GROMACS .gro file of C-alpha atoms in nm:
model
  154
    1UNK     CA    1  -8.330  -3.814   1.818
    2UNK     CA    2  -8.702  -3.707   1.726
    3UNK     CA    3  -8.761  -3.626   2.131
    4UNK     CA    4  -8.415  -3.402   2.150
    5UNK     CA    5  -8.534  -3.230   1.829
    6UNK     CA    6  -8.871  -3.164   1.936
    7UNK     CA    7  -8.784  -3.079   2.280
    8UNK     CA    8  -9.026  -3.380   2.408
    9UNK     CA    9  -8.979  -3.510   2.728
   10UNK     CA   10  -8.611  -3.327   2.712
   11UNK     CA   11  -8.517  -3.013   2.708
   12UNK     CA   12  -8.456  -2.962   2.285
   13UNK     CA   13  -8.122  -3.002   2.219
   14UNK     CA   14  -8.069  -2.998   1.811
   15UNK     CA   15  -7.669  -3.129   1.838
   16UNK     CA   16  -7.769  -3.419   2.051
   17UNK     CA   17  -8.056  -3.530   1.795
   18UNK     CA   18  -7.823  -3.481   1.513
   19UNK     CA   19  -7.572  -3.756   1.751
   20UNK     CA   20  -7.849  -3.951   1.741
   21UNK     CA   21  -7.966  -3.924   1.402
   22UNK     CA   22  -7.617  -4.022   1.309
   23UNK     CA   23  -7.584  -4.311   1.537
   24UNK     CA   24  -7.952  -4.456   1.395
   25UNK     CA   25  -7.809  -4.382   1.053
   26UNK     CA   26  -7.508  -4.572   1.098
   27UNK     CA   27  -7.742  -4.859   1.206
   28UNK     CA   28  -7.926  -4.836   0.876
   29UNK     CA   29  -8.247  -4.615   1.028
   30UNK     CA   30  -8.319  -4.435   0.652
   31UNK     CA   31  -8.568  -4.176   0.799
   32UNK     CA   32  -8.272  -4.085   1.034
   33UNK     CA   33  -8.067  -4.013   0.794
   34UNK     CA   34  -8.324  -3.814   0.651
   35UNK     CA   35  -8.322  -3.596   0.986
   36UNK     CA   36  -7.950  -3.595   0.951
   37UNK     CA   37  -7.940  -3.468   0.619
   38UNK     CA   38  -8.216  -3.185   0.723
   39UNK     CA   39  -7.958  -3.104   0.998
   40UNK     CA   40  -7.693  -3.067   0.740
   41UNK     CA   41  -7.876  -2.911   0.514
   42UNK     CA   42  -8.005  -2.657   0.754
   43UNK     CA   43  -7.745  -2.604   1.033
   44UNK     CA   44  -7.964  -2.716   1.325
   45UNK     CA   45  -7.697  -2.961   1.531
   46UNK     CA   46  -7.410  -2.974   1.249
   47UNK     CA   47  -7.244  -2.696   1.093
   48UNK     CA   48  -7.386  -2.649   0.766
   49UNK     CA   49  -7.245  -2.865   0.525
   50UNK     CA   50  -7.485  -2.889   0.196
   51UNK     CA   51  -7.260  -3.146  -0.008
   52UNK     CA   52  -7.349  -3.386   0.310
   53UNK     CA   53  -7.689  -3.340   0.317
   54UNK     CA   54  -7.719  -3.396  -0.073
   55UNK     CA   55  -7.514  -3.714  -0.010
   56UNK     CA   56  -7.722  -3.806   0.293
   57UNK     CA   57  -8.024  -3.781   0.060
   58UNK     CA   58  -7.823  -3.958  -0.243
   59UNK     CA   59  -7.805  -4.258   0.011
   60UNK     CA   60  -8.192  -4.250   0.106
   61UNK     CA   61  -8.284  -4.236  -0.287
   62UNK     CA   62  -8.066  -4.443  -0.428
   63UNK     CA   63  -8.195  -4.747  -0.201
   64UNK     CA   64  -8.529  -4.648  -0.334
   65UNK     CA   65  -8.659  -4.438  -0.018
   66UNK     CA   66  -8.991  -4.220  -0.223
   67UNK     CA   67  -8.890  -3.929   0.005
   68UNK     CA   68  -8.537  -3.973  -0.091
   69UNK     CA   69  -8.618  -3.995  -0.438
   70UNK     CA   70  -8.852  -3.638  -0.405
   71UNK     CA   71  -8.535  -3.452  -0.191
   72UNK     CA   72  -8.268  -3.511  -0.411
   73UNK     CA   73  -8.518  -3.428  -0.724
   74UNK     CA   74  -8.547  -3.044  -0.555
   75UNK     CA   75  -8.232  -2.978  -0.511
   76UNK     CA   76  -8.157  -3.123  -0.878
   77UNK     CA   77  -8.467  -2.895  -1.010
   78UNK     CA   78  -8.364  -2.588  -0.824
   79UNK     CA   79  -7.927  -2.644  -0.860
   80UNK     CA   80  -7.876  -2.610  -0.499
   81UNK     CA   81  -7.532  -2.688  -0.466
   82UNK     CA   82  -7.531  -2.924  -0.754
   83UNK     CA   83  -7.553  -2.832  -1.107
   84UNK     CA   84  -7.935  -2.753  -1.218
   85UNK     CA   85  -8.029  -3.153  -1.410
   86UNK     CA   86  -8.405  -3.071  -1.468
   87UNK     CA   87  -8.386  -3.387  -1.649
   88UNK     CA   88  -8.249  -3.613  -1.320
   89UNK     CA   89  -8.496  -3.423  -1.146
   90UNK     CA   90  -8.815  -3.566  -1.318
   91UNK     CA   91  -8.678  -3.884  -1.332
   92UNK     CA   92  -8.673  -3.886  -0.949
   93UNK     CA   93  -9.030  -3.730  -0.896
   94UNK     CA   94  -9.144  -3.993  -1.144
   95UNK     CA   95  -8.956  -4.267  -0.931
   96UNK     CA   96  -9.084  -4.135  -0.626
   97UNK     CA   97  -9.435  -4.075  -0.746
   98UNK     CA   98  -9.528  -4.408  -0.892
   99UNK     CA   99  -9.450  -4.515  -0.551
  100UNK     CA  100  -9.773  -4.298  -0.438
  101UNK     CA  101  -9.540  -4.026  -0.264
  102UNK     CA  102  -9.778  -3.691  -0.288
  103UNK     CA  103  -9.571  -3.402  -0.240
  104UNK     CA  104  -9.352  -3.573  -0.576
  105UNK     CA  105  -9.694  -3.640  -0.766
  106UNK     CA  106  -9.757  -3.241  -0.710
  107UNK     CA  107  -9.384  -3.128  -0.827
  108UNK     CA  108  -9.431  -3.389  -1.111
  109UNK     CA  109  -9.767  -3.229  -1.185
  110UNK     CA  110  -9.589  -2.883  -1.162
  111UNK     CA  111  -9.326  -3.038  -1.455
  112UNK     CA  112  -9.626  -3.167  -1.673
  113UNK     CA  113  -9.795  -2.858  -1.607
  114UNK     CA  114  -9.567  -2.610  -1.734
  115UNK     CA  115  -9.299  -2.891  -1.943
  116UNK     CA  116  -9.061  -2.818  -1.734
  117UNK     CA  117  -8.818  -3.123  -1.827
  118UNK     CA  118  -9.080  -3.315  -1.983
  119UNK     CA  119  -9.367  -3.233  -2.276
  120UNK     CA  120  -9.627  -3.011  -2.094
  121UNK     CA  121  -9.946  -3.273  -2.066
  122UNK     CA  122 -10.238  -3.077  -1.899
  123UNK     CA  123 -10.405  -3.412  -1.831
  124UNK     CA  124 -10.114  -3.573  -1.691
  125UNK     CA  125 -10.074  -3.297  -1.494
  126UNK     CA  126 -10.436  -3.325  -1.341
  127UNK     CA  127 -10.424  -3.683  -1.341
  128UNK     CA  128 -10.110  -3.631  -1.075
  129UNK     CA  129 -10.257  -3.365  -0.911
  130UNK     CA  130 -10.559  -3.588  -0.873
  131UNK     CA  131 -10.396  -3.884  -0.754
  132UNK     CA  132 -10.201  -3.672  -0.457
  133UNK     CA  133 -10.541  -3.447  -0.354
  134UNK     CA  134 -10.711  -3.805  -0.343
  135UNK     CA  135 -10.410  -3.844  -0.037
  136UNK     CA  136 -10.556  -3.486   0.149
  137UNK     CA  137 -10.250  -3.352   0.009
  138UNK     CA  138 -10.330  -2.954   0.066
  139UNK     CA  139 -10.098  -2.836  -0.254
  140UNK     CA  140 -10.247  -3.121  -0.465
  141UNK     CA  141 -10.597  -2.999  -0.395
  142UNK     CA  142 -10.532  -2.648  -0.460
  143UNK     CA  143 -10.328  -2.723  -0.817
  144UNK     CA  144 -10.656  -2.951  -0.887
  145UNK     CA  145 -10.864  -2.661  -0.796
  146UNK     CA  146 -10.715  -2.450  -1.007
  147UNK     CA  147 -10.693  -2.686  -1.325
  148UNK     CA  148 -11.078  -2.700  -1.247
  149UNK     CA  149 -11.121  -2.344  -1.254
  150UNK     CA  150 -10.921  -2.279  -1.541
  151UNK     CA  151 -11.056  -2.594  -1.773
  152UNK     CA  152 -10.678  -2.756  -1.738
  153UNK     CA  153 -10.644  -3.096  -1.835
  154UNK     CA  154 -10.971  -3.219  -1.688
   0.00000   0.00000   0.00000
């Protein structure tokens, strides 16, 4: 699937990696049915179907996938195509965080920073960002930056 959606060593063909995707899915793959639910939630392959996608995702995070966990938290924090559960939201980007996943540590670092959904906790919020830049994760080292520069929970 990966080679038909990168075009590698095919010609790119985004319909036959979402096949694929499906097919790995079907076998239990859970980054495939990652892919699949970016196809869904995008277009590329599928027709756009974001109800799929979510479920797709729902699947990943409910068997504990971190990147699972962190999808289905955005769409929860933003209400796309579900109703807006801020709440749900940073209970996923906690789940999904404690298992080290950065780009959740940052969004749960965004929450602490700003209490969205939780009590705002400068130094949590550092501490998250901290944990994530120590992982070269680029947003996490800018946020960190920043609570540096402004004398923000560190």
């Amino acid at each position: 699937g990966n080679c038909y959606w990168k075009g590698q060593g095919v010609e790119r063909d985004r319909r036959k990696a979402a096949e694929l995707y499906d097919l790995a899915s079907s076998l239990g793959n859970i980054r495939a049915k990652i892919n699949l639910a970016v196809c869904y939630s995008t277009g590329d392959g599928v027709v756009r179907d974001q109800q799929k996608a979510l479920s797709l995702y729902k699947q990943t995070s409910d068997k504990g996938n971190m990147e699972g966990q962190y999808l289905v938290a955005n769409i929860y924090l933003r209400g796309t195509g579900v109703q807006k559960d801020v709440k749900k939201a940073v209970e996923l980007y906690t789940k999904s965080a404690e298992q080290g996943y950065a780009p959740a540590q940052c969004s749960l670092g965004d929450c602490y920073l700003t209490g969205e959904g939780v009590a705002k906790d400068l130094k949590k919020a550092a501490a998250l960002f901290g944990e994530a830049a120590a992982q070269k994760n680029n947003v996490a080292l800018n946020a960190l930056a920043t609570c540096y520069f402004h004398g923000r929970g560190v």
